[in-house]
Amino acid sequence: MELEIKRNEKLSRNIHVTIPNNIIKQSVQKELLKLKDTIRVDGFRIGKAPLYILKNYYKKNIKKNILEKLIKEHFTKIIQKKSFQVAGTPEFILKNYEKGKDYNYLIKFEIYPNIILNMKDLIINVPKIHITETDVQKATQKFLKNNEWKTTFNYINLKNRVTITCINHNSNNSFKKYDLHNFQFIIGRNEILPEIERIILNKKVNESFFINITFSKHHCDKNIAGTTLKTEIIIKKVEKLKKNLKNYYNNQKLQLNKEQYQTIQNILHNQAKTIINNQIKTQITKYFMKCNNSIDIPSTIIKNTFLILKSKKINSYKKDKKNVFKTTYQQNLIEKSKYYAFSKILFNQFIKNYSLKPNWSTIQLLIKEIKISNNHEKKLIKLYHENKEINQYFNNIDLEQQIISTCLNYSIKKEKEYNFYEAEKKFCNTN
C-alpha cells in the first residue's frame, strides 16, 4: 500500500533566497562575543580568551548554526511578507557555503488553496439524542453480556460468536505465516472479510471448506496486498447468547443505585455528543467538498496524512498478530487521506476567514469535563500551558467547535429526535 502522488504544480512555489555575506559575518561575530563570556579555554579565565582562539575552536560550528538560524528567519519573513499559507514542511535545497560570498539557496513548498465558504445552500441534519431509561438499562446489560455465551451445535446465524482457523494451501510457503488459529468474531459485525462471513452462515461446528480469498490491493501488509490465497476454513466453535439471559434482559430491569445510574448516563451523554459532532462535521465537509469539487489539494498534506493513517494501521495490524483476514486492514487509505486533507484545508480556511482564536474559557470547561479528579484537572491545565502537543490538541477541539457553531448559525437546520441506541445503530453502523 504505497502512495504515489506528484507535487501539485498549481500550488507549488519556489523561492530563491540570498543571505548577504556581511549579515553572516556580523551574526558570527555576535555569537563569538556571546561565547567568549561563557566558555573556558585552557590557559585563560572565562571571558578572557582572545577571539582569534575562539574562532579556531568554534567558528565552523557557529557558522553552521548561524546559517541554519538565518535560513529559518529569512523564510519566515518571506512567508509573512507574501502572506503565504504554507502546506506541510518546506523543502530546503542548500549549497555549500563559500567563504566571503553571499549564501544562496532554494526553498520549495506548496501553499493552501482558497476554499469558497458559501453557506447559502448548506442544510445540516442535526440528530437530537435523548438518553432514556431503556438506554441506561441496555448499556448496563451490555457489560454483563460479555461472558454469557454457550456452545451451540445448530447452524450458524447472525449474532452467533464463531471461532475459526484459517490455513493457507498455496505452493508458496512464505504465506504460511498468515495462517490464523482460533480467531473469534461475532457474525454481522463486519469484523472479518465478507466472503468468509457469507460462506460461514448456515454451517456447523467442525465443518471445514476451501475458499479462494483475494485481498485488496490497499491491504496494509504489502506482501499480501492484491494476492489470492487458497484458504481452508475450519469452524472450531459456535456460541450463542444464553436463552435465559435473553429473556432476563428483555423483561427485567436491573436495579441500579443513583450513583451507578448517573455514571452510565454520563458515559452515554458523552458518546452522544461525539456522535452528533461527527455527524455534523461529516455533513459540513461533504457539502464544501461538493461546492469545491475542482479544488487542488496540496500533495504534501495528502502524503503526510496518508503516512500517519498508514502508520496507525500497521501498528494496529502488528498488535493484532498480523491477522490478514480482518476487514479493517483492507481499507483504501488514499481516499481517506484526501478526505482528511480537505478537512484540514477547510479547517484552516474557516480560521482565516472568521479570524477564529482558541477560547480559554471554553477550553477550561472542556478540561473540567474530562477530568478524573481535581488534582488531575490541575495537571491538565499545567500541561496545556507547557506542552505544545497538549495545547494544540485542546485548541483544535475548541476551534472545531467554533467552526461547527458558525456553520449551524448560517445553515438551514433540520432536527430529528433519537434515543441513544437508535442513533448509535443509524450513525455508527453497529448491531
C-alpha positions as a LaTeX table, in Angstrom:
\begin{tabular}{lrrr}
\hline
Residue & $x$ (\AA) & $y$ (\AA) & $z$ (\AA) \\
\hline
Met1 & 0.00 & 0.00 & 0.00 \\
Glu2 & 2.10 & 2.88 & $-1.28$ \\
Leu3 & 1.12 & 6.44 & $-2.21$ \\
Glu4 & 2.46 & 7.90 & $-5.43$ \\
Ile5 & 1.28 & 11.47 & $-5.89$ \\
Lys6 & 3.11 & 14.25 & $-7.72$ \\
Arg7 & 3.62 & 17.69 & $-6.33$ \\
Asn8 & 0.73 & 19.97 & $-7.25$ \\
Glu9 & 2.17 & 22.50 & $-9.71$ \\
Lys10 & $-0.71$ & 24.97 & $-9.27$ \\
Leu11 & 0.06 & 25.23 & $-5.56$ \\
Ser12 & 3.83 & 24.87 & $-5.92$ \\
Arg13 & 6.14 & 27.76 & $-5.04$ \\
Asn14 & 9.93 & 28.07 & $-5.49$ \\
Ile15 & 11.79 & 30.88 & $-3.78$ \\
His16 & 15.47 & 31.71 & $-4.36$ \\
Val17 & 16.94 & 33.35 & $-1.26$ \\
Thr18 & 20.20 & 35.24 & $-0.80$ \\
Ile19 & 21.74 & 35.95 & 2.59 \\
Pro20 & 24.33 & 38.76 & 2.24 \\
Asn21 & 27.83 & 37.88 & 3.42 \\
Asn22 & 28.04 & 40.93 & 5.73 \\
Ile23 & 24.98 & 39.67 & 7.69 \\
Ile24 & 26.63 & 36.24 & 8.07 \\
Lys25 & 29.87 & 37.84 & 9.31 \\
Gln26 & 28.04 & 40.11 & 11.79 \\
Ser27 & 25.98 & 37.19 & 13.13 \\
Val28 & 29.09 & 35.02 & 13.59 \\
Gln29 & 30.88 & 37.87 & 15.37 \\
Lys30 & 27.94 & 38.40 & 17.77 \\
Glu31 & 27.84 & 34.67 & 18.54 \\
Leu32 & 31.58 & 34.58 & 19.25 \\
Leu33 & 31.24 & 37.53 & 21.65 \\
Lys34 & 28.42 & 35.72 & 23.50 \\
Leu35 & 30.54 & 32.58 & 23.61 \\
Lys36 & 33.51 & 34.46 & 24.99 \\
Asp37 & 31.66 & 35.21 & 28.22 \\
Thr38 & 30.59 & 31.60 & 28.83 \\
Ile39 & 33.34 & 29.28 & 27.51 \\
Arg40 & 36.50 & 28.32 & 29.43 \\
Val41 & 39.62 & 27.91 & 27.25 \\
Asp42 & 42.76 & 26.28 & 28.70 \\
Gly43 & 45.19 & 28.94 & 29.93 \\
Phe44 & 42.54 & 31.71 & 30.13 \\
Arg45 & 39.93 & 32.75 & 32.65 \\
Ile46 & 36.26 & 32.79 & 31.50 \\
Gly47 & 35.71 & 35.86 & 29.30 \\
Lys48 & 39.43 & 36.50 & 28.75 \\
Ala49 & 40.21 & 34.19 & 25.79 \\
Pro50 & 41.06 & 36.16 & 22.60 \\
Leu51 & 38.53 & 35.99 & 19.75 \\
Tyr52 & 41.03 & 34.52 & 17.28 \\
Ile53 & 41.46 & 31.48 & 19.56 \\
Leu54 & 37.69 & 31.05 & 19.88 \\
Lys55 & 37.42 & 31.33 & 16.08 \\
Asn56 & 39.87 & 28.45 & 15.63 \\
Tyr57 & 37.91 & 26.22 & 18.01 \\
Tyr58 & 34.30 & 27.14 & 17.33 \\
Lys59 & 33.89 & 29.13 & 14.09 \\
Lys60 & 32.94 & 26.13 & 11.95 \\
Asn61 & 30.11 & 25.02 & 14.26 \\
Ile62 & 28.97 & 28.60 & 14.89 \\
Lys63 & 28.80 & 29.30 & 11.15 \\
Lys64 & 26.72 & 26.16 & 10.60 \\
Asn65 & 24.30 & 27.10 & 13.41 \\
Ile66 & 24.12 & 30.72 & 12.24 \\
Leu67 & 23.29 & 29.67 & 8.66 \\
Glu68 & 20.52 & 27.34 & 9.90 \\
Lys69 & 19.10 & 30.14 & 12.05 \\
Leu70 & 19.27 & 32.75 & 9.24 \\
Ile71 & 17.66 & 30.36 & 6.73 \\
Lys72 & 14.66 & 29.88 & 9.06 \\
Glu73 & 14.43 & 33.60 & 9.83 \\
His74 & 14.55 & 34.60 & 6.15 \\
Phe75 & 11.96 & 32.01 & 5.24 \\
Thr76 & 9.61 & 33.25 & 7.99 \\
Lys77 & 9.98 & 36.87 & 6.82 \\
Ile78 & 9.29 & 35.94 & 3.19 \\
Ile79 & 6.18 & 33.93 & 4.13 \\
Gln80 & 4.86 & 36.82 & 6.22 \\
Lys81 & 5.62 & 39.38 & 3.51 \\
Lys82 & 3.95 & 37.32 & 0.75 \\
Ser83 & 1.12 & 36.17 & 3.07 \\
Phe84 & 1.63 & 32.55 & 2.01 \\
Gln85 & $-0.16$ & 29.80 & 3.91 \\
Val86 & 2.43 & 27.02 & 3.71 \\
Ala87 & 1.06 & 23.47 & 3.40 \\
Gly88 & 3.23 & 20.87 & 5.11 \\
Thr89 & 7.00 & 21.01 & 5.54 \\
Pro90 & 9.00 & 23.07 & 3.01 \\
Glu91 & 11.99 & 21.55 & 1.21 \\
Phe92 & 15.26 & 23.49 & 1.60 \\
Ile93 & 17.78 & 22.89 & $-1.19$ \\
Leu94 & 21.06 & 24.11 & 0.28 \\
Lys95 & 24.51 & 24.68 & $-1.24$ \\
Asn96 & 27.95 & 24.62 & 0.34 \\
Tyr97 & 28.89 & 27.95 & 1.90 \\
Glu98 & 31.82 & 29.73 & 0.22 \\
Lys99 & 33.84 & 31.98 & 2.47 \\
Gly100 & 33.43 & 35.70 & 1.77 \\
Lys101 & 30.45 & 35.23 & $-0.56$ \\
Asp102 & 26.71 & 35.71 & $-0.25$ \\
Tyr103 & 24.83 & 32.49 & 0.55 \\
Asn104 & 22.20 & 31.37 & $-1.96$ \\
Tyr105 & 19.66 & 28.58 & $-1.51$ \\
Leu106 & 16.27 & 27.43 & $-2.82$ \\
Ile107 & 13.01 & 26.73 & $-0.95$ \\
Lys108 & 10.30 & 24.54 & $-2.47$ \\
Phe109 & 6.86 & 24.31 & $-0.89$ \\
Glu110 & 3.14 & 24.17 & $-1.56$ \\
Ile111 & 0.51 & 26.61 & $-0.36$ \\
Tyr112 & $-3.05$ & 26.06 & 0.78 \\
Pro113 & $-5.72$ & 26.70 & $-1.85$ \\
Asn114 & $-8.63$ & 29.06 & $-1.14$ \\
Ile115 & $-11.94$ & 27.36 & $-0.39$ \\
Ile116 & $-15.16$ & 29.24 & $-1.07$ \\
Leu117 & $-17.17$ & 29.24 & 2.17 \\
Asn118 & $-20.61$ & 29.83 & 0.69 \\
Met119 & $-23.17$ & 28.50 & 3.17 \\
Lys120 & $-26.26$ & 29.69 & 1.32 \\
Asp121 & $-27.43$ & 26.14 & 0.45 \\
Leu122 & $-25.96$ & 24.34 & 3.46 \\
Ile123 & $-28.54$ & 22.06 & 5.09 \\
Ile124 & $-27.49$ & 20.23 & 8.25 \\
Asn125 & $-29.47$ & 17.32 & 9.67 \\
Val126 & $-28.89$ & 17.61 & 13.42 \\
Pro127 & $-29.62$ & 14.50 & 15.49 \\
Lys128 & $-31.17$ & 15.27 & 18.90 \\
Ile129 & $-30.23$ & 12.34 & 21.11 \\
His130 & $-32.10$ & 11.72 & 24.37 \\
Ile131 & $-30.70$ & 9.28 & 26.94 \\
Thr132 & $-33.70$ & 7.23 & 28.08 \\
Glu133 & $-34.00$ & 4.81 & 30.99 \\
Thr134 & $-34.09$ & 1.99 & 28.41 \\
Asp135 & $-30.73$ & 3.21 & 27.04 \\
Val136 & $-29.19$ & 3.10 & 30.54 \\
Gln137 & $-30.59$ & $-0.40$ & 31.12 \\
Lys138 & $-29.30$ & $-1.61$ & 27.75 \\
Ala139 & $-25.83$ & $-0.16$ & 28.39 \\
Thr140 & $-25.71$ & $-1.94$ & 31.77 \\
Gln141 & $-26.82$ & $-5.21$ & 30.19 \\
Lys142 & $-24.06$ & $-4.92$ & 27.59 \\
Phe143 & $-21.45$ & $-5.00$ & 30.37 \\
Leu144 & $-22.99$ & $-8.19$ & 31.75 \\
Lys145 & $-23.25$ & $-9.93$ & 28.38 \\
Asn146 & $-19.50$ & $-10.21$ & 27.76 \\
Asn147 & $-19.02$ & $-13.77$ & 29.03 \\
Glu148 & $-22.56$ & $-15.07$ & 28.89 \\
Trp149 & $-22.24$ & $-17.35$ & 25.86 \\
Lys150 & $-22.96$ & $-21.06$ & 25.49 \\
Thr151 & $-21.82$ & $-23.55$ & 22.85 \\
Thr152 & $-24.35$ & $-24.49$ & 20.17 \\
Phe153 & $-24.30$ & $-27.23$ & 17.52 \\
Asn154 & $-27.02$ & $-25.61$ & 15.41 \\
Tyr155 & $-26.46$ & $-23.88$ & 12.07 \\
Ile156 & $-24.57$ & $-20.57$ & 12.32 \\
Asn157 & $-26.80$ & $-17.48$ & 12.38 \\
Leu158 & $-26.39$ & $-13.72$ & 12.71 \\
Lys159 & $-25.08$ & $-12.62$ & 16.14 \\
Asn160 & $-23.51$ & $-16.03$ & 16.84 \\
Arg161 & $-19.94$ & $-15.92$ & 18.15 \\
Val162 & $-17.73$ & $-18.11$ & 15.96 \\
Thr163 & $-14.15$ & $-19.35$ & 16.42 \\
Ile164 & $-12.31$ & $-20.36$ & 13.23 \\
Thr165 & $-8.88$ & $-21.44$ & 11.99 \\
Cys166 & $-7.65$ & $-20.41$ & 8.52 \\
Ile167 & $-4.91$ & $-22.48$ & 6.84 \\
Asn168 & $-3.32$ & $-21.29$ & 3.59 \\
His169 & $-2.77$ & $-24.01$ & 0.94 \\
Asn170 & $-0.51$ & $-22.28$ & $-1.58$ \\
Ser171 & 2.65 & $-23.63$ & $-3.21$ \\
Asn172 & 4.50 & $-20.59$ & $-1.84$ \\
Asn173 & 5.28 & $-21.50$ & 1.77 \\
Ser174 & 6.03 & $-17.87$ & 2.64 \\
Phe175 & 2.26 & $-17.39$ & 3.05 \\
Lys176 & 2.12 & $-19.96$ & 5.88 \\
Lys177 & 2.94 & $-17.16$ & 8.32 \\
Tyr178 & $-0.54$ & $-15.78$ & 7.62 \\
Asp179 & $-2.28$ & $-18.89$ & 8.95 \\
Leu180 & $-4.80$ & $-17.89$ & 11.60 \\
His181 & $-5.62$ & $-20.01$ & 14.64 \\
Asn182 & $-8.68$ & $-19.69$ & 16.88 \\
Phe183 & $-9.85$ & $-16.28$ & 15.71 \\
Gln184 & $-13.11$ & $-15.31$ & 17.43 \\
Phe185 & $-15.67$ & $-12.88$ & 16.00 \\
Ile186 & $-19.41$ & $-12.17$ & 16.02 \\
Ile187 & $-21.35$ & $-12.70$ & 12.78 \\
Gly188 & $-22.79$ & $-9.46$ & 11.39 \\
Arg189 & $-20.27$ & $-7.01$ & 12.86 \\
Asn190 & $-18.08$ & $-6.72$ & 9.76 \\
Glu191 & $-15.02$ & $-7.94$ & 11.70 \\
Ile192 & $-13.83$ & $-10.47$ & 9.11 \\
Leu193 & $-13.71$ & $-10.48$ & 5.31 \\
Pro194 & $-17.30$ & $-10.53$ & 3.99 \\
Glu195 & $-16.66$ & $-13.52$ & 1.68 \\
Ile196 & $-15.67$ & $-15.63$ & 4.70 \\
Glu197 & $-18.64$ & $-14.44$ & 6.75 \\
Arg198 & $-21.09$ & $-15.20$ & 3.92 \\
Ile199 & $-19.84$ & $-18.76$ & 3.40 \\
Ile200 & $-19.83$ & $-19.50$ & 7.15 \\
Leu201 & $-23.53$ & $-18.71$ & 7.58 \\
Asn202 & $-25.63$ & $-21.90$ & 7.89 \\
Lys203 & $-22.53$ & $-24.05$ & 8.51 \\
Lys204 & $-21.93$ & $-26.02$ & 11.75 \\
Val205 & $-19.09$ & $-26.56$ & 14.19 \\
Asn206 & $-16.29$ & $-28.90$ & 12.97 \\
Glu207 & $-17.15$ & $-28.27$ & 9.30 \\
Ser208 & $-14.31$ & $-27.24$ & 7.01 \\
Phe209 & $-14.22$ & $-25.90$ & 3.45 \\
Phe210 & $-11.90$ & $-24.22$ & 0.95 \\
Ile211 & $-12.23$ & $-20.67$ & $-0.38$ \\
Asn212 & $-10.11$ & $-18.53$ & $-2.71$ \\
Ile213 & $-9.59$ & $-15.17$ & $-0.99$ \\
Thr214 & $-8.39$ & $-12.16$ & $-2.99$ \\
Phe215 & $-7.01$ & $-9.47$ & $-0.72$ \\
Ser216 & $-7.49$ & $-5.79$ & $-1.50$ \\
Lys217 & $-4.61$ & $-4.01$ & $-3.27$ \\
His218 & $-4.91$ & $-1.49$ & $-0.43$ \\
His219 & $-4.17$ & $-4.07$ & 2.29 \\
Cys220 & $-1.80$ & $-2.61$ & 4.89 \\
Asp221 & 0.57 & $-5.60$ & 4.52 \\
Lys222 & 2.22 & $-5.04$ & 1.11 \\
Asn223 & 3.27 & $-8.73$ & 0.92 \\
Ile224 & $-0.37$ & $-9.87$ & 0.88 \\
Ala225 & $-1.95$ & $-6.89$ & $-0.98$ \\
Gly226 & $-3.61$ & $-7.90$ & $-4.26$ \\
Thr227 & $-2.81$ & $-11.63$ & $-3.87$ \\
Thr228 & $-5.23$ & $-14.58$ & $-3.97$ \\
Leu229 & $-4.81$ & $-17.38$ & $-1.43$ \\
Lys230 & $-6.47$ & $-20.77$ & $-1.39$ \\
Thr231 & $-7.55$ & $-20.97$ & 2.24 \\
Glu232 & $-9.05$ & $-23.77$ & 4.30 \\
Ile233 & $-11.57$ & $-22.54$ & 6.88 \\
Ile234 & $-12.18$ & $-24.81$ & 9.88 \\
Ile235 & $-15.06$ & $-23.95$ & 12.22 \\
Lys236 & $-13.78$ & $-24.72$ & 15.72 \\
Lys237 & $-16.58$ & $-23.39$ & 17.91 \\
Val238 & $-20.02$ & $-21.75$ & 17.65 \\
Glu239 & $-21.70$ & $-19.93$ & 20.55 \\
Lys240 & $-24.93$ & $-18.06$ & 21.17 \\
Leu241 & $-26.20$ & $-15.82$ & 23.95 \\
Lys242 & $-27.77$ & $-17.83$ & 26.76 \\
Lys243 & $-31.53$ & $-18.02$ & 26.32 \\
Asn244 & $-32.36$ & $-17.38$ & 29.96 \\
Leu245 & $-30.24$ & $-14.20$ & 29.84 \\
Lys246 & $-32.04$ & $-13.01$ & 26.69 \\
Asn247 & $-35.34$ & $-13.33$ & 28.47 \\
Tyr248 & $-33.93$ & $-11.62$ & 31.52 \\
Tyr249 & $-32.57$ & $-8.70$ & 29.51 \\
Asn250 & $-35.83$ & $-8.28$ & 27.62 \\
Asn251 & $-38.20$ & $-8.49$ & 30.57 \\
Gln252 & $-36.35$ & $-7.44$ & 33.70 \\
Lys253 & $-34.89$ & $-4.18$ & 34.93 \\
Leu254 & $-31.51$ & $-4.17$ & 36.60 \\
Gln255 & $-31.50$ & $-2.44$ & 39.95 \\
Leu256 & $-29.03$ & 0.45 & 39.90 \\
Asn257 & $-28.35$ & 2.89 & 42.68 \\
Lys258 & $-28.40$ & 6.63 & 41.94 \\
Glu259 & $-24.61$ & 6.92 & 41.51 \\
Gln260 & $-24.40$ & 3.92 & 39.12 \\
Tyr261 & $-27.31$ & 5.23 & 37.06 \\
Gln262 & $-25.73$ & 8.71 & 36.82 \\
Thr263 & $-22.32$ & 7.29 & 35.83 \\
Ile264 & $-23.76$ & 5.26 & 32.94 \\
Gln265 & $-25.99$ & 8.16 & 31.88 \\
Asn266 & $-22.92$ & 10.47 & 31.76 \\
Ile267 & $-20.99$ & 7.95 & 29.64 \\
Leu268 & $-23.87$ & 7.73 & 27.15 \\
His269 & $-24.26$ & 11.51 & 27.17 \\
Asn270 & $-20.58$ & 11.99 & 26.18 \\
Gln271 & $-20.85$ & 9.30 & 23.48 \\
Ala272 & $-24.00$ & 11.02 & 22.16 \\
Lys273 & $-22.14$ & 14.35 & 21.91 \\
Thr274 & $-19.42$ & 12.63 & 19.88 \\
Ile275 & $-21.99$ & 11.05 & 17.53 \\
Ile276 & $-23.72$ & 14.43 & 16.98 \\
Asn277 & $-20.43$ & 16.29 & 16.37 \\
Asn278 & $-19.16$ & 13.63 & 13.96 \\
Gln279 & $-22.43$ & 13.69 & 12.01 \\
Ile280 & $-22.38$ & 17.47 & 11.69 \\
Lys281 & $-18.67$ & 17.55 & 10.75 \\
Thr282 & $-19.18$ & 14.91 & 8.06 \\
Gln283 & $-22.09$ & 16.82 & 6.52 \\
Ile284 & $-20.15$ & 20.12 & 6.56 \\
Thr285 & $-17.05$ & 18.55 & 4.96 \\
Lys286 & $-19.05$ & 16.75 & 2.24 \\
Tyr287 & $-21.02$ & 19.92 & 1.45 \\
Phe288 & $-17.86$ & 22.01 & 0.92 \\
Met289 & $-16.15$ & 19.20 & $-0.99$ \\
Lys290 & $-19.11$ & 19.24 & $-3.38$ \\
Cys291 & $-19.03$ & 23.06 & $-3.65$ \\
Asn292 & $-15.27$ & 23.00 & $-4.29$ \\
Asn293 & $-15.07$ & 19.75 & $-6.28$ \\
Ser294 & $-12.36$ & 21.07 & $-8.63$ \\
Ile295 & $-10.12$ & 22.35 & $-5.84$ \\
Asp296 & $-6.45$ & 21.35 & $-5.83$ \\
Ile297 & $-5.28$ & 19.63 & $-2.66$ \\
Pro298 & $-1.57$ & 20.02 & $-1.74$ \\
Ser299 & 0.25 & 16.71 & $-2.30$ \\
Thr300 & 2.28 & 17.40 & 0.87 \\
Ile301 & $-0.87$ & 17.33 & 3.02 \\
Ile302 & $-2.19$ & 14.15 & 1.33 \\
Lys303 & 1.17 & 12.39 & 1.76 \\
Asn304 & 1.58 & 13.39 & 5.41 \\
Thr305 & $-2.00$ & 12.35 & 6.21 \\
Phe306 & $-1.53$ & 9.04 & 4.37 \\
Leu307 & 1.69 & 8.26 & 6.28 \\
Ile308 & 0.01 & 8.96 & 9.64 \\
Leu309 & $-3.01$ & 6.76 & 8.81 \\
Lys310 & $-0.77$ & 4.02 & 7.40 \\
Ser311 & 1.46 & 4.04 & 10.49 \\
Lys312 & $-1.56$ & 3.71 & 12.80 \\
Lys313 & $-2.98$ & 0.87 & 10.68 \\
Ile314 & 0.32 & $-1.05$ & 10.59 \\
Asn315 & 0.82 & $-0.67$ & 14.36 \\
Ser316 & $-2.70$ & $-1.99$ & 14.94 \\
Tyr317 & $-2.03$ & $-4.85$ & 12.49 \\
Lys318 & 1.15 & $-5.86$ & 14.35 \\
Lys319 & $-0.63$ & $-5.79$ & 17.72 \\
Asp320 & $-3.34$ & $-7.94$ & 16.14 \\
Lys321 & $-0.71$ & $-10.61$ & 15.33 \\
Lys322 & $-0.92$ & $-9.80$ & 11.61 \\
Asn323 & $-4.47$ & $-11.05$ & 11.19 \\
Val324 & $-4.82$ & $-10.56$ & 7.41 \\
Phe325 & $-8.46$ & $-11.72$ & 7.41 \\
Lys326 & $-9.85$ & $-8.70$ & 9.29 \\
Thr327 & $-11.90$ & $-6.24$ & 7.22 \\
Thr328 & $-10.29$ & $-3.16$ & 8.74 \\
Tyr329 & $-6.89$ & $-3.89$ & 7.12 \\
Gln330 & $-8.37$ & $-3.88$ & 3.59 \\
Gln331 & $-9.31$ & $-0.17$ & 3.58 \\
Asn332 & $-8.27$ & 2.25 & 0.83 \\
Leu333 & $-6.33$ & 4.84 & 2.85 \\
Ile334 & $-5.64$ & 7.02 & $-0.21$ \\
Glu335 & $-9.25$ & 8.20 & $-0.50$ \\
Lys336 & $-9.43$ & 8.58 & 3.27 \\
Ser337 & $-6.24$ & 10.69 & 3.17 \\
Lys338 & $-7.72$ & 13.01 & 0.53 \\
Tyr339 & $-10.86$ & 13.43 & 2.63 \\
Tyr340 & $-8.88$ & 14.26 & 5.79 \\
Ala341 & $-6.54$ & 16.55 & 3.81 \\
Phe342 & $-9.52$ & 18.52 & 2.52 \\
Ser343 & $-10.91$ & 18.67 & 6.08 \\
Lys344 & $-7.64$ & 20.20 & 7.26 \\
Ile345 & $-7.69$ & 22.83 & 4.47 \\
Leu346 & $-11.32$ & 23.61 & 5.30 \\
Phe347 & $-10.43$ & 23.95 & 9.00 \\
Asn348 & $-7.67$ & 26.48 & 8.18 \\
Gln349 & $-9.90$ & 28.43 & 5.77 \\
Phe350 & $-12.58$ & 28.90 & 8.45 \\
Ile351 & $-9.97$ & 30.07 & 10.96 \\
Lys352 & $-8.61$ & 32.58 & 8.43 \\
Asn353 & $-11.98$ & 33.89 & 7.12 \\
Tyr354 & $-13.64$ & 34.23 & 10.51 \\
Ser355 & $-10.48$ & 35.17 & 12.49 \\
Leu356 & $-11.11$ & 32.35 & 14.95 \\
Lys357 & $-8.92$ & 32.03 & 18.03 \\
Pro358 & $-8.88$ & 29.46 & 20.87 \\
Asn359 & $-11.15$ & 30.49 & 23.73 \\
Trp360 & $-9.55$ & 29.77 & 27.10 \\
Ser361 & $-12.92$ & 29.80 & 28.93 \\
Thr362 & $-14.35$ & 27.00 & 26.79 \\
Ile363 & $-11.07$ & 25.05 & 26.94 \\
Gln364 & $-11.24$ & 25.17 & 30.75 \\
Leu365 & $-14.78$ & 23.75 & 30.58 \\
Leu366 & $-13.54$ & 21.00 & 28.26 \\
Ile367 & $-10.75$ & 20.11 & 30.69 \\
Lys368 & $-13.30$ & 20.01 & 33.55 \\
Glu369 & $-15.44$ & 17.57 & 31.54 \\
Ile370 & $-12.65$ & 15.06 & 31.06 \\
Lys371 & $-11.02$ & 15.39 & 34.49 \\
Ile372 & $-10.72$ & 12.32 & 36.72 \\
Ser373 & $-10.12$ & 14.34 & 39.88 \\
Asn374 & $-9.36$ & 17.94 & 40.93 \\
Asn375 & $-5.67$ & 17.09 & 41.00 \\
His376 & $-5.93$ & 15.64 & 37.50 \\
Glu377 & $-7.58$ & 18.86 & 36.32 \\
Lys378 & $-4.67$ & 20.92 & 37.64 \\
Lys379 & $-2.18$ & 18.66 & 35.84 \\
Leu380 & $-4.08$ & 19.00 & 32.57 \\
Ile381 & $-4.15$ & 22.80 & 32.85 \\
Lys382 & $-0.41$ & 22.81 & 33.60 \\
Leu383 & 0.23 & 20.55 & 30.58 \\
Tyr384 & $-1.91$ & 22.80 & 28.39 \\
His385 & 0.35 & 25.77 & 29.19 \\
Glu386 & 3.65 & 23.85 & 28.98 \\
Asn387 & 3.22 & 21.12 & 26.35 \\
Lys388 & 2.79 & 22.20 & 22.69 \\
Glu389 & 1.03 & 18.99 & 21.63 \\
Ile390 & $-1.48$ & 19.10 & 24.51 \\
Asn391 & $-2.01$ & 22.81 & 23.86 \\
Gln392 & $-2.66$ & 22.17 & 20.15 \\
Tyr393 & $-4.99$ & 19.24 & 20.94 \\
Phe394 & $-7.34$ & 21.32 & 23.12 \\
Asn395 & $-7.07$ & 24.37 & 20.84 \\
Asn396 & $-8.11$ & 22.28 & 17.84 \\
Ile397 & $-11.13$ & 20.84 & 19.68 \\
Asp398 & $-12.25$ & 24.35 & 20.63 \\
Leu399 & $-11.67$ & 25.79 & 17.14 \\
Glu400 & $-13.50$ & 22.84 & 15.57 \\
Gln401 & $-16.48$ & 23.53 & 17.84 \\
Gln402 & $-16.41$ & 27.21 & 16.84 \\
Ile403 & $-16.50$ & 26.17 & 13.15 \\
Ile404 & $-19.47$ & 23.86 & 13.79 \\
Ser405 & $-21.30$ & 26.68 & 15.61 \\
Thr406 & $-20.57$ & 29.09 & 12.74 \\
Cys407 & $-21.97$ & 26.63 & 10.19 \\
Leu408 & $-25.05$ & 25.96 & 12.32 \\
Asn409 & $-25.70$ & 29.70 & 12.54 \\
Tyr410 & $-25.61$ & 30.15 & 8.75 \\
Ser411 & $-27.25$ & 26.88 & 7.67 \\
Ile412 & $-30.76$ & 25.51 & 7.43 \\
Lys413 & $-31.12$ & 23.07 & 10.34 \\
Lys414 & $-33.32$ & 20.00 & 10.29 \\
Glu415 & $-33.61$ & 18.27 & 13.64 \\
Lys416 & $-34.70$ & 14.71 & 14.29 \\
Glu417 & $-35.01$ & 13.03 & 17.68 \\
Tyr418 & $-33.50$ & 9.67 & 18.61 \\
Asn419 & $-32.86$ & 7.68 & 21.74 \\
Phe420 & $-29.21$ & 6.67 & 22.18 \\
Tyr421 & $-29.33$ & 3.20 & 20.64 \\
Glu422 & $-31.40$ & 4.35 & 17.67 \\
Ala423 & $-28.72$ & 6.99 & 16.97 \\
Glu424 & $-25.85$ & 4.55 & 17.51 \\
Lys425 & $-27.38$ & 1.99 & 15.12 \\
Lys426 & $-28.09$ & 4.63 & 12.44 \\
Phe427 & $-24.86$ & 6.62 & 12.60 \\
Cys428 & $-22.23$ & 4.17 & 13.94 \\
Asn429 & $-23.17$ & 1.09 & 11.90 \\
Thr430 & $-23.39$ & $-1.11$ & 15.00 \\
Asn431 & $-25.59$ & $-4.13$ & 15.63 \\
\hline
\end{tabular}
